[in-house]
Coordinates of C-alpha atoms and ligand atoms in Angstrom, one line a residue:
X278 CA -72.4 71.0 109.5
X279 CA -73.1 71.4 113.2
X280 CA -73.9 68.3 115.3
X281 CA -77.4 69.5 115.9
X282 CA -78.1 69.9 112.2
X283 CA -76.7 66.4 111.4
X284 CA -78.9 65.1 114.2
X285 CA -81.9 66.9 112.8
X286 CA -81.2 65.7 109.3
X287 CA -81.0 62.1 110.5
X288 CA -84.3 62.6 112.3
X289 CA -85.9 64.0 109.2
X290 CA -84.8 61.1 107.1
X291 CA -86.1 58.7 109.7
X292 CA -89.4 60.6 109.7
X293 CA -89.7 60.4 106.0
X294 CA -89.1 56.8 106.0
X295 CA -91.9 56.2 108.5
X296 CA -94.8 54.5 106.8
X297 CA -97.6 56.8 105.8
X298 CA -100.0 56.9 108.6
X299 CA -102.7 54.3 107.9
X300 CA -105.4 57.0 108.1
X301 CA -103.6 59.3 105.8
X302 CA -103.0 56.5 103.3
X303 CA -106.7 55.5 103.5
X304 CA -108.1 59.0 103.3
X305 CA -110.8 59.0 100.7
X306 CA -111.2 62.8 100.7
X307 CA -109.5 66.0 101.9
X308 CA -111.4 66.1 105.1
X309 CA -110.3 62.6 106.1
X310 CA -106.7 63.6 105.1
X311 CA -107.0 66.6 107.3
X312 CA -108.0 64.5 110.3
X313 CA -105.2 62.0 109.7
X314 CA -102.6 64.8 109.4
X315 CA -104.0 66.5 112.5
X316 CA -103.9 63.4 114.6
X317 CA -100.3 62.6 113.4
X318 CA -99.3 66.2 114.3
X319 CA -101.0 66.2 117.7
X320 CA -99.2 63.0 118.6
X321 CA -95.8 64.6 117.7
X322 CA -96.1 68.2 119.0
X323 CA -98.3 70.9 120.4
X324 CA -101.1 71.2 117.9
X325 CA -103.5 73.5 119.8
X326 CA -104.0 75.3 116.6
X327 CA -103.6 73.3 113.4
X328 CA -104.2 74.3 109.8
X329 CA -104.1 72.4 106.5
X330 CA -104.3 74.4 103.3
X331 CA -103.9 73.8 99.6
X332 CA -102.4 76.2 97.2
X333 CA -103.9 76.7 93.7
X334 CA -101.0 78.0 91.6
X335 CA -103.2 79.0 88.7
X336 CA -105.4 81.4 90.7
X337 CA -102.8 82.2 93.4
X338 CA -105.3 81.2 96.0
X339 CA -104.8 79.5 99.3
X340 CA -107.7 77.1 100.2
X341 CA -107.8 76.2 103.9
X342 CA -109.2 72.6 103.9
X343 CA -110.1 72.7 107.7
X344 CA -108.6 74.0 110.9
X345 CA -108.4 73.2 114.6
X346 CA -108.4 75.5 117.5
X347 CA -108.2 74.1 121.0
X348 CA -109.8 70.8 119.9
X349 CA -112.6 72.5 118.0
X350 CA -112.8 72.0 114.3
X351 CA -113.5 74.9 112.0
X352 CA -114.4 74.9 108.4
X353 CA -111.9 76.2 105.8
X354 CA -112.1 79.1 103.3
X355 CA -110.0 80.7 100.7
X356 CA -107.8 83.7 100.5
X357 CA -105.4 85.2 98.0
X358 CA -101.7 84.8 98.6
X359 CA -100.8 87.6 101.0
X360 CA -98.1 88.7 103.4
X361 CA -98.6 86.4 106.3
X362 CA -96.4 83.5 107.3
X363 CA -98.6 80.9 105.5
X364 CA -98.2 82.9 102.3
X365 CA -94.6 83.4 102.8
X366 CA -94.0 79.7 103.2
X367 CA -96.0 79.0 100.1
X368 CA -94.1 81.6 98.1
X369 CA -90.6 80.5 99.2
X370 CA -91.2 76.8 99.7
X371 CA -89.2 77.1 102.9
X372 CA -90.4 76.0 106.4
X373 CA -90.8 78.6 109.0
X374 CA -90.3 78.3 112.8
X375 CA -91.8 81.2 114.9
X376 CA -90.5 80.9 118.4
X377 CA -92.0 84.1 119.8
X378 CA -94.8 85.5 117.8
X379 CA -95.0 88.9 119.5
X380 CA -91.4 89.8 118.7
X381 CA -90.8 87.9 115.4
X382 CA -93.7 88.7 113.3
X383 CA -96.6 91.0 112.5
X384 CA -99.8 90.2 114.4
X385 CA -101.1 87.9 111.7
X386 CA -104.3 86.1 111.9
X387 CA -103.1 82.6 111.7
X388 CA -106.4 80.9 112.3
X389 CA -108.3 81.8 109.2
X390 CA -111.9 82.9 109.4
X391 CA -112.5 83.0 113.2
X392 CA -114.1 85.9 114.9
X393 CA -111.6 88.6 116.0
X394 CA -112.9 88.5 119.6
X395 CA -112.1 84.8 119.9
X396 CA -108.6 85.6 118.6
X397 CA -106.1 85.2 121.4
X398 CA -103.1 85.4 119.2
X399 CA -100.9 82.3 119.2
X400 CA -97.5 82.9 120.7
X401 CA -95.4 80.4 118.6
X402 CA -95.8 78.3 115.5
X403 CA -94.3 76.1 112.8
X404 CA -95.4 76.4 109.1
X405 CA -94.1 73.9 106.5
X406 CA -94.8 73.6 102.9
X407 CA -96.3 70.5 101.4
X408 CA -94.1 69.8 98.3
X409 CA -94.3 67.8 95.2
X410 CA -90.8 68.1 93.6
X411 CA -90.3 71.8 93.7
X412 CA -94.0 72.7 93.4
X413 CA -95.8 73.8 96.6
X414 CA -99.1 71.9 97.0
X415 CA -100.0 73.5 100.3
X416 CA -99.0 74.0 103.9
X417 CA -99.3 72.5 107.3
X418 CA -99.2 74.8 110.3
X419 CA -99.2 74.0 114.0
X420 CA -99.4 76.9 116.6
X421 CA -99.5 77.2 120.3
X422 CA -100.6 79.9 122.7
X423 CA -97.4 79.3 124.6
X424 CA -94.2 81.1 123.4
X425 CA -91.3 78.9 122.5
X426 CA -93.5 75.8 122.1
X427 CA -91.5 74.6 119.1
X428 CA -87.9 73.9 118.2
X429 CA -86.0 72.6 115.1
X430 CA -87.0 69.1 115.8
X431 CA -90.7 70.0 115.6
X432 CA -90.1 71.8 112.3
X433 CA -88.5 68.6 111.0
X434 CA -91.3 66.5 112.4
X435 CA -94.0 68.6 110.8
X436 CA -92.0 68.6 107.5
X437 CA -92.2 64.7 107.7
X438 CA -95.9 64.8 108.3
X439 CA -96.2 67.3 105.4
X440 CA -94.4 64.8 103.2
X441 CA -97.1 62.3 104.1
X442 CA -99.7 65.0 103.4
X443 CA -98.1 65.5 99.9
X444 CA -98.4 61.8 99.1
X445 CA -102.0 61.8 100.4
X446 CA -102.9 64.8 98.2
X447 CA -101.3 63.2 95.2
X448 CA -103.1 59.9 95.8
X449 CA -106.4 61.8 96.2
X450 CA -105.7 63.7 93.0
X451 CA -104.8 60.6 91.1
X452 CA -108.0 58.9 92.4
X453 CA -110.0 62.0 91.4
X454 CA -108.3 61.9 88.0
X455 CA -109.1 58.2 87.6
X456 CA -112.7 58.9 88.7
X457 CA -113.0 61.7 86.1
X458 CA -111.4 59.4 83.5
X459 CA -113.9 56.6 84.4
X460 CA -116.7 59.1 84.3
X461 CA -115.6 60.4 80.9
X462 CA -115.3 56.8 79.5
X463 CA -118.7 55.9 81.0
X464 CA -120.1 59.0 79.4
X465 CA -118.5 58.2 76.0
X466 CA -119.7 54.6 76.2
X467 CA -123.2 55.8 77.2
X468 CA -123.2 58.1 74.2
X469 CA -122.2 55.3 71.8
X470 CA -124.7 52.9 73.3
X471 CA -127.5 55.5 73.0
X472 CA -126.9 55.9 69.3
X473 CA -127.0 52.1 68.7
X474 CA -130.2 50.9 67.1
X475 CA -129.6 47.4 68.4
X476 CA -130.6 46.7 72.0
X477 CA -127.6 46.0 74.2
X478 CA -127.5 44.6 77.8
X479 CA -124.5 44.1 79.9
X480 CA -124.7 41.5 82.7
X481 CA -122.3 40.8 85.5
X482 CA -120.9 37.5 86.7
X483 CA -124.1 36.8 88.7
X484 CA -126.2 37.3 85.6
X485 CA -127.6 40.7 86.8
X486 CA -128.3 43.3 84.2
X487 CA -125.9 46.2 85.1
X488 CA -126.3 48.3 82.0
X489 CA -128.7 48.6 79.1
X490 CA -129.1 51.1 76.3
X491 CA -132.1 53.1 75.2
X492 CA -132.9 50.6 72.4
X493 CA -133.0 47.8 75.0
X494 CA -135.2 49.8 77.3
X495 CA -137.6 50.4 74.4
X496 CA -137.5 46.8 73.3
X497 CA -138.3 45.6 76.8
X498 CA -141.0 48.4 77.1
X499 CA -139.6 49.0 80.6
X500 CA -139.4 52.4 82.3
X501 CA -136.6 53.1 84.8
X502 CA -138.6 51.9 87.7
X503 CA -139.5 48.4 86.5
X504 CA -136.0 47.0 86.0
X505 CA -133.7 47.0 89.1
X506 CA -130.2 47.3 87.7
X507 CA -127.7 45.0 89.4
X508 CA -130.3 42.5 90.4
X509 CA -130.4 39.0 88.7
X510 CA -133.4 38.4 86.5
X511 CA -134.9 35.8 88.9
X512 CA -135.0 38.4 91.6
X513 CA -136.8 41.0 89.5
X514 CA -140.5 41.6 89.9
X515 CA -141.0 40.2 86.4
X516 CA -144.6 39.4 87.0
X517 CA -145.3 43.2 87.0
X518 CA -143.5 43.7 83.7
X519 CA -145.4 44.2 80.4
X520 CA -146.1 41.0 78.5
X521 CA -143.4 41.6 75.9
X522 CA -140.8 42.3 78.5
X523 CA -141.7 39.1 80.3
X524 CA -141.5 37.1 77.1
X525 CA -138.0 38.6 76.3
X526 CA -136.9 38.0 79.9
X527 CA -137.9 34.3 79.6
X528 CA -136.1 34.1 76.2
X529 CA -133.0 35.7 77.7
X530 CA -132.7 33.4 80.7
X531 CA -130.8 30.6 78.8
X532 CA -128.5 33.2 77.3
X533 CA -127.7 34.7 80.7
X534 CA -127.1 31.2 82.1
X535 CA -124.7 30.5 79.2
X536 CA -122.8 33.7 79.9
X537 CA -122.6 32.8 83.6
X538 CA -121.0 29.5 82.7
X539 CA -118.6 31.3 80.3
X540 CA -120.2 30.3 77.0
X541 CA -120.8 32.8 74.2
X542 CA -123.7 32.5 71.8
X543 CA -123.0 33.3 68.2
X544 CA -126.6 34.0 67.1
X545 CA -129.9 32.5 67.9
X546 CA -133.4 33.6 66.9
X547 CA -136.3 34.1 69.3
X548 CA -139.9 34.5 68.3
X549 CA -142.1 36.7 70.4
X550 CA -145.8 35.9 70.2
X551 CA -147.3 38.5 72.5
X552 CA -149.0 41.0 70.2
X553 CA -147.7 40.9 66.7
X554 CA -145.2 38.2 65.9
X555 CA -141.7 39.5 66.3
X556 CA -138.4 37.8 65.6
X557 CA -135.3 38.8 67.6
X558 CA -131.8 37.8 66.8
X559 CA -129.8 37.2 70.1
X560 CA -126.0 37.2 70.3
X561 CA -124.0 37.1 73.5
X562 CA -120.2 37.4 74.2
X563 CA -118.6 36.5 77.5
X564 CA -116.4 39.2 79.2
X565 CA -113.4 37.7 81.1
X566 CA -111.2 39.0 83.8
X567 CA -107.4 39.3 83.2
X568 CA -107.2 35.8 84.8
X569 CA -109.7 34.4 82.3
X570 CA -112.6 33.9 84.7
X571 CA -116.0 34.8 83.2
X572 CA -117.2 38.2 84.4
X573 CA -120.7 38.2 82.7
X574 CA -121.0 39.5 79.2
X575 CA -122.7 41.6 76.6
X576 CA -126.0 40.6 75.0
X577 CA -127.0 42.1 71.7
X578 CA -130.7 41.9 70.6
X579 CA -131.7 42.8 67.0
X580 CA -135.3 43.0 65.8
X581 CA -135.1 41.0 62.5
X582 CA -138.9 40.8 62.0
X583 CA -138.8 43.0 58.9
X584 CA -136.0 41.0 57.4
X585 CA -137.7 37.7 58.2
X586 CA -141.0 39.0 56.8
X587 CA -139.2 40.0 53.6
X588 CA -137.6 36.5 53.4
X589 CA -141.0 34.9 54.0
X590 CA -142.6 37.2 51.4
X591 CA -140.0 36.2 48.8
X592 CA -140.6 32.5 49.6
X593 CA -144.4 33.1 49.5
X594 CA -144.2 35.0 46.2
X595 CA -142.0 32.4 44.7
X596 CA -144.4 29.6 45.7
X597 CA -147.4 31.7 44.7
X598 CA -145.9 32.4 41.3
X599 CA -145.0 28.8 40.9
X600 CA -148.5 27.7 41.8
X601 CA -150.5 30.4 40.0
X602 CA -148.4 30.4 36.8
X603 CA -148.6 26.7 36.1
X604 CA -152.3 26.9 35.0
X605 CA -151.9 29.8 32.4
X606 CA -148.6 28.4 31.2
X607 CA -150.2 25.0 30.6
X608 CA -153.1 26.6 28.8
X609 CA -150.8 28.7 26.6
X610 CA -148.7 25.7 25.8
X611 CA -151.8 23.6 25.0
X612 CA -153.2 26.3 22.6
X613 CA -149.8 26.9 21.1
X614 CA -149.4 23.1 20.4
X615 CA -152.9 23.0 18.9
X616 CA -152.1 26.0 16.7
X617 CA -148.8 24.4 15.6
X618 CA -150.7 21.2 14.7
X619 CA -153.3 23.0 12.8
X620 CA -150.7 24.9 10.9
X621 CA -148.6 21.8 10.1
X622 CA -151.8 20.0 8.9
X623 CA -152.3 22.9 6.5
X624 CA -155.5 24.1 8.3
X625 CA -156.9 26.9 6.2
X626 CA -159.8 27.8 8.5
X627 CA -158.6 31.3 9.5
X628 CA -161.3 31.6 12.2
X629 CA -160.0 28.5 14.0
X630 CA -156.4 29.7 13.8
X631 CA -157.4 33.1 15.1
X632 CA -159.4 31.7 18.0
X633 CA -156.3 29.6 19.1
X634 CA -154.0 32.6 18.8
X635 CA -156.5 34.8 20.6
X636 CA -156.6 32.4 23.6
X637 CA -152.8 32.4 23.7
X638 CA -152.9 36.2 24.0
X639 CA -155.6 36.2 26.7
X640 CA -153.7 33.7 28.9
X641 CA -150.4 35.5 28.3
X642 CA -152.1 38.7 29.5
X643 CA -153.3 36.9 32.6
X644 CA -149.8 35.8 33.2
X645 CA -148.5 39.4 32.8
X646 CA -151.2 40.6 35.3
X647 CA -150.2 38.0 37.8
X648 CA -146.5 38.8 37.5
X649 CA -147.3 42.6 37.8
X650 CA -149.3 41.9 41.0
X651 CA -146.5 39.9 42.5
X652 CA -144.0 42.5 41.6
X653 CA -146.2 45.3 43.0
X654 CA -146.7 43.4 46.2
X655 CA -143.0 42.8 46.7
X656 CA -142.3 46.5 46.0
X657 CA -145.0 47.4 48.6
X658 CA -143.4 45.1 51.2
X659 CA -139.9 46.4 50.5
X660 CA -141.2 50.0 51.0
X661 CA -140.4 50.8 47.3
X662 CA -144.0 51.6 46.2
X663 CA -143.8 55.1 44.7
X664 CA -146.8 57.4 44.3
X665 CA -146.9 60.0 41.6
X666 CA -149.7 62.4 42.0
X667 CA -151.6 64.3 39.4
X668 CA -155.1 65.9 39.2
X669 CA -157.5 63.0 39.1
X670 CA -161.3 62.9 38.9
X671 CA -162.5 59.9 40.9
X672 CA -166.1 60.0 39.7
X673 CA -164.9 59.9 36.0
X674 CA -162.6 57.1 36.9
X675 CA -165.5 55.1 38.5
X676 CA -167.7 55.6 35.4
X677 CA -164.9 54.5 33.0
X678 CA -164.2 51.4 35.1
X679 CA -167.9 50.5 35.2
X680 CA -168.1 51.0 31.5
X681 CA -165.0 48.8 31.0
X682 CA -166.5 45.8 32.8
X683 CA -170.1 46.2 31.9
X684 CA -170.1 44.4 28.5
X685 CA -168.5 41.2 29.9
X686 CA -170.4 41.3 33.3
X687 CA -173.5 39.4 33.9
X688 CA -174.5 41.9 36.6
X689 CA -176.2 45.2 36.7
X690 CA -173.6 47.9 37.4
X691 CA -174.7 51.3 38.8
X692 CA -172.5 54.3 39.4
X693 CA -173.9 57.0 41.7
X694 CA -172.7 60.0 43.9
X695 CA -171.1 63.3 43.0
X696 CA -170.5 64.1 39.3
X697 CA -166.9 65.3 39.9
X698 CA -164.6 64.5 42.8
X699 CA -161.2 66.0 42.1
X700 CA -158.0 65.4 44.0
X701 CA -154.2 64.9 43.6
X702 CA -153.8 61.1 43.5
X703 CA -151.8 58.6 41.5
X704 CA -154.3 57.9 38.8
X705 CA -152.9 54.5 37.7
X706 CA -152.6 53.1 41.2
X707 CA -156.0 54.3 42.3
X708 CA -157.5 52.7 39.2
X709 CA -155.8 49.4 40.3
X710 CA -157.6 49.7 43.6
X711 CA -160.9 50.5 42.1
X712 CA -160.6 47.7 39.5
X713 CA -159.7 45.3 42.3
X714 CA -162.8 46.0 44.4
X715 CA -165.0 46.2 41.4
X716 CA -163.8 42.9 39.9
X717 CA -164.1 41.2 43.4
X718 CA -167.7 42.5 43.7
X719 CA -168.5 40.8 40.3
X720 CA -166.4 37.7 41.2
X721 CA -168.0 37.1 44.6
X722 CA -171.6 37.8 43.8
X723 CA -174.1 35.8 41.6
X724 CA -175.0 36.8 38.0
X725 CA -178.0 39.0 37.8
X726 CA -177.4 40.9 41.1
X727 CA -176.5 44.5 41.3
X728 CA -173.1 46.1 42.0
X729 CA -173.2 49.8 43.0
X730 CA -170.2 52.1 42.8
X731 CA -170.6 55.4 44.7
X732 CA -168.2 58.2 44.8
X733 CA -168.8 61.1 47.3
X734 CA -166.8 63.8 48.9
X735 CA -167.0 65.8 52.2
X736 CA -164.7 68.6 53.3
X737 CA -161.8 66.3 54.0
X738 CA -162.1 63.0 52.0
X739 CA -163.3 61.5 48.9
X740 CA -164.9 58.1 49.5
X741 CA -165.4 55.2 47.1
X742 CA -167.9 52.5 48.1
X743 CA -168.4 49.4 46.0
X744 CA -171.5 47.4 47.2
X745 CA -172.5 44.0 46.0
X746 CA -175.2 41.4 46.9
X747 CA -172.8 38.5 47.0
X748 CA -171.4 35.9 49.4
X749 CA -170.8 38.4 52.2
X750 CA -168.4 38.2 55.1
X751 CA -168.7 37.4 58.9
X752 CA -167.0 39.5 61.6
X753 CA -163.9 37.4 62.0
X754 CA -163.3 37.5 58.2
X755 CA -163.8 41.2 58.1
X756 CA -160.9 41.5 60.6
X757 CA -158.5 39.5 58.5
X758 CA -159.4 40.5 55.0
X759 CA -156.5 42.8 54.2
X760 CA -153.8 40.4 55.3
X761 CA -151.4 39.2 52.6
X762 CA -152.7 35.9 51.0
X763 CA -155.9 35.7 53.1
X764 CA -158.9 34.2 51.5
X765 CA -162.2 33.3 53.1
X766 CA -163.5 29.7 53.1
X767 CA -166.5 30.5 51.0
X768 CA -164.3 32.3 48.3
X769 CA -161.9 29.4 47.9
X770 CA -163.9 27.7 45.1
X771 CA -163.4 30.9 43.0
X772 CA -159.9 31.4 41.7
X773 CA -157.8 34.1 43.4
X774 CA -154.5 34.8 45.1
X775 CA -155.5 36.8 48.2
X776 CA -153.1 39.6 47.2
X777 CA -155.4 42.3 45.6
X778 CA -156.9 43.7 48.8
X779 CA -153.6 43.6 50.6
X780 CA -152.0 45.6 47.8
X781 CA -154.9 48.0 47.5
X782 CA -154.8 48.8 51.2
X783 CA -151.1 49.5 50.8
X784 CA -151.7 51.9 47.9
X785 CA -154.5 53.7 49.8
X786 CA -152.2 54.0 52.9
X787 CA -149.4 55.4 50.7
X788 CA -151.9 58.2 49.8
X789 CA -152.6 58.9 53.5
X790 CA -156.1 57.3 53.2
X791 CA -157.8 54.2 54.7
X792 CA -159.6 51.2 53.4
X793 CA -162.2 49.0 55.0
X794 CA -165.0 46.5 54.4
X795 CA -168.5 46.2 55.7
X796 CA -170.9 43.2 55.6
X797 CA -174.0 42.2 57.6
X798 CA -172.9 38.6 57.3
X799 CA -172.5 35.5 55.0
X800 CA -174.8 35.6 52.0
X801 CA -175.9 39.2 52.6
X802 CA -173.5 41.0 50.4
X803 CA -170.7 43.4 51.3
X804 CA -169.3 46.8 50.7
X805 CA -165.6 47.6 50.1
X806 CA -164.7 51.2 50.7
X807 CA -161.7 53.5 50.6
X808 CA -161.3 57.1 51.6
X809 CA -158.6 59.4 50.2
X810 CA -157.7 62.8 51.7
X811 CA -158.5 65.7 49.4
X812 CA -155.6 67.7 50.7
X813 CA -152.1 66.4 50.4
X814 CA -150.6 66.3 53.9
X815 CA -147.0 66.3 55.0
Ligands
ADP1200 P1 -158.6 37.3 45.6 O1 -159.9 37.8 45.3 O2 -157.6 37.2 44.4 O3 -158.6 36.0 46.4 P2 -158.3 39.7 47.2 O4 -157.1 40.1 48.0 O5 -158.8 40.7 46.2 O6 -157.8 38.3 46.5 O7 -159.4 39.3 48.2 C1 -159.1 38.6 49.3 C2 -160.3 37.8 49.8 O8 -161.3 38.7 50.3 C3 -161.0 37.0 48.8 O9 -160.3 35.8 48.5 C4 -162.3 36.8 49.4 O10 -162.3 35.8 50.4 C5 -162.6 38.1 50.1 N1 -163.3 39.1 49.3 C6 -162.9 40.1 48.5 N2 -163.9 40.8 47.9 C7 -165.0 40.2 48.3 C8 -166.4 40.5 48.1 N3 -166.8 41.5 47.3 N4 -167.3 39.7 48.8 C9 -166.9 38.7 49.6 N5 -165.6 38.4 49.8 C10 -164.7 39.1 49.2

């Protein structure tokens, strides 16, 4: 090896060992890398013309990132691998030193994309590949309008800078890869969060909400504009939020404070009273850094209202059953004991025995009715109430029902309206509704008054109206009548469980109809009505 070459080799090694120029290392994009490489080159040699290009192996395309000509920066462009020096260096992966352009090479346009009239051809140049192993990532090219502006040492220097360029490109690609990977993961996470039915909020170490899924947005009733992501709750314009969102925010404050102090919350229940009562179950887990410091956490909110309602219903039904069954059971037991005594005394009066047995049957039937109602109501609440439709004549049903109660009633019962009103309804269930309102009309109005059942139909609906001249209802009672277990003060002296209307409304709703009550006021009678669609919808 000649002395010059050994010298050059040593210089090259020294250059490679130079720390990567701060700017090249910090480059956040290709344009910044270009500037860093240009400045490094301009400090080391004549860089009157400078070009930084990337090579895309898959498409065989050279993409010029940017280029300099006499201190003026020009944008880049792309060209397919051709015959010029740049392409040659890319193809061979070998640096090229052009001492005298005019004699050594074809008049190649080295400065890509400039106007021909501006082209005063450079007289000399150095072109080096930017390598990664044996793959060519791109090229650096410095040119001058002077002939013989470069020697072997410049070639080595530019190769050193190209090595820095290679590291820079790989760093940028890794960063880009990481960004894509993060984006992909964020996208996946976003997709998972979106399918969750539970509301999820992610808070950072300051307690600011940084992420929330669709369910959370819906639960909070917030549109994108109302919640400023990344801002702690106390800095949000909470006073402008809807009432429910404000209530949830207030309920979340202690949970967020717990997360900030590094404490997870297993499960707590929060009741929301704005609008309808809602029960939320809140759980929160702290997220920690590798060092163990709390970094915020994840809050999970689940609407458990339906679950709690069902639990309460079970409790209510149990206590109702306990309360309401005691009386008939006591009566049945009393009559059974009496019957037993009569039999053991050898009572031979068949009528007396029959009367006792008859009372046992009547009260046992009451017990069965009560249990059936409780069972029906729990089915309704659990969403298990099934409707089986068949052709039904509502007018005939009303006449039969009136007939059924007429003998025992101490009222006048009238049936009026259309002679036939036909539709597809669940006959058994609708009879339950009719019997409920009819027996209520008799129960809550004095003997001797009139109860009128009318059945009419228009184009869309069949309407049943049961009018009485009884205790009546005021406005506030009318609004609460159909709630489970609700009974008016004036009705409390008359036995009842407050379940009939609630259940009836559920049956009517399951048919796609509606139920309501009308009354001018206390003591002025009332009308209970329900309308059923004549056409089955949906
Ligand atoms: P129950 O009659 O067993 O108490 P319901 O659910 O059938 O249960 O009725 C609920 C409440 O509605 C009754 O307790 C009563 O206060 C009121 N109500 C029902 N029907 C009438 C009516 N015809 N007139 C006045 N109040 C009524």
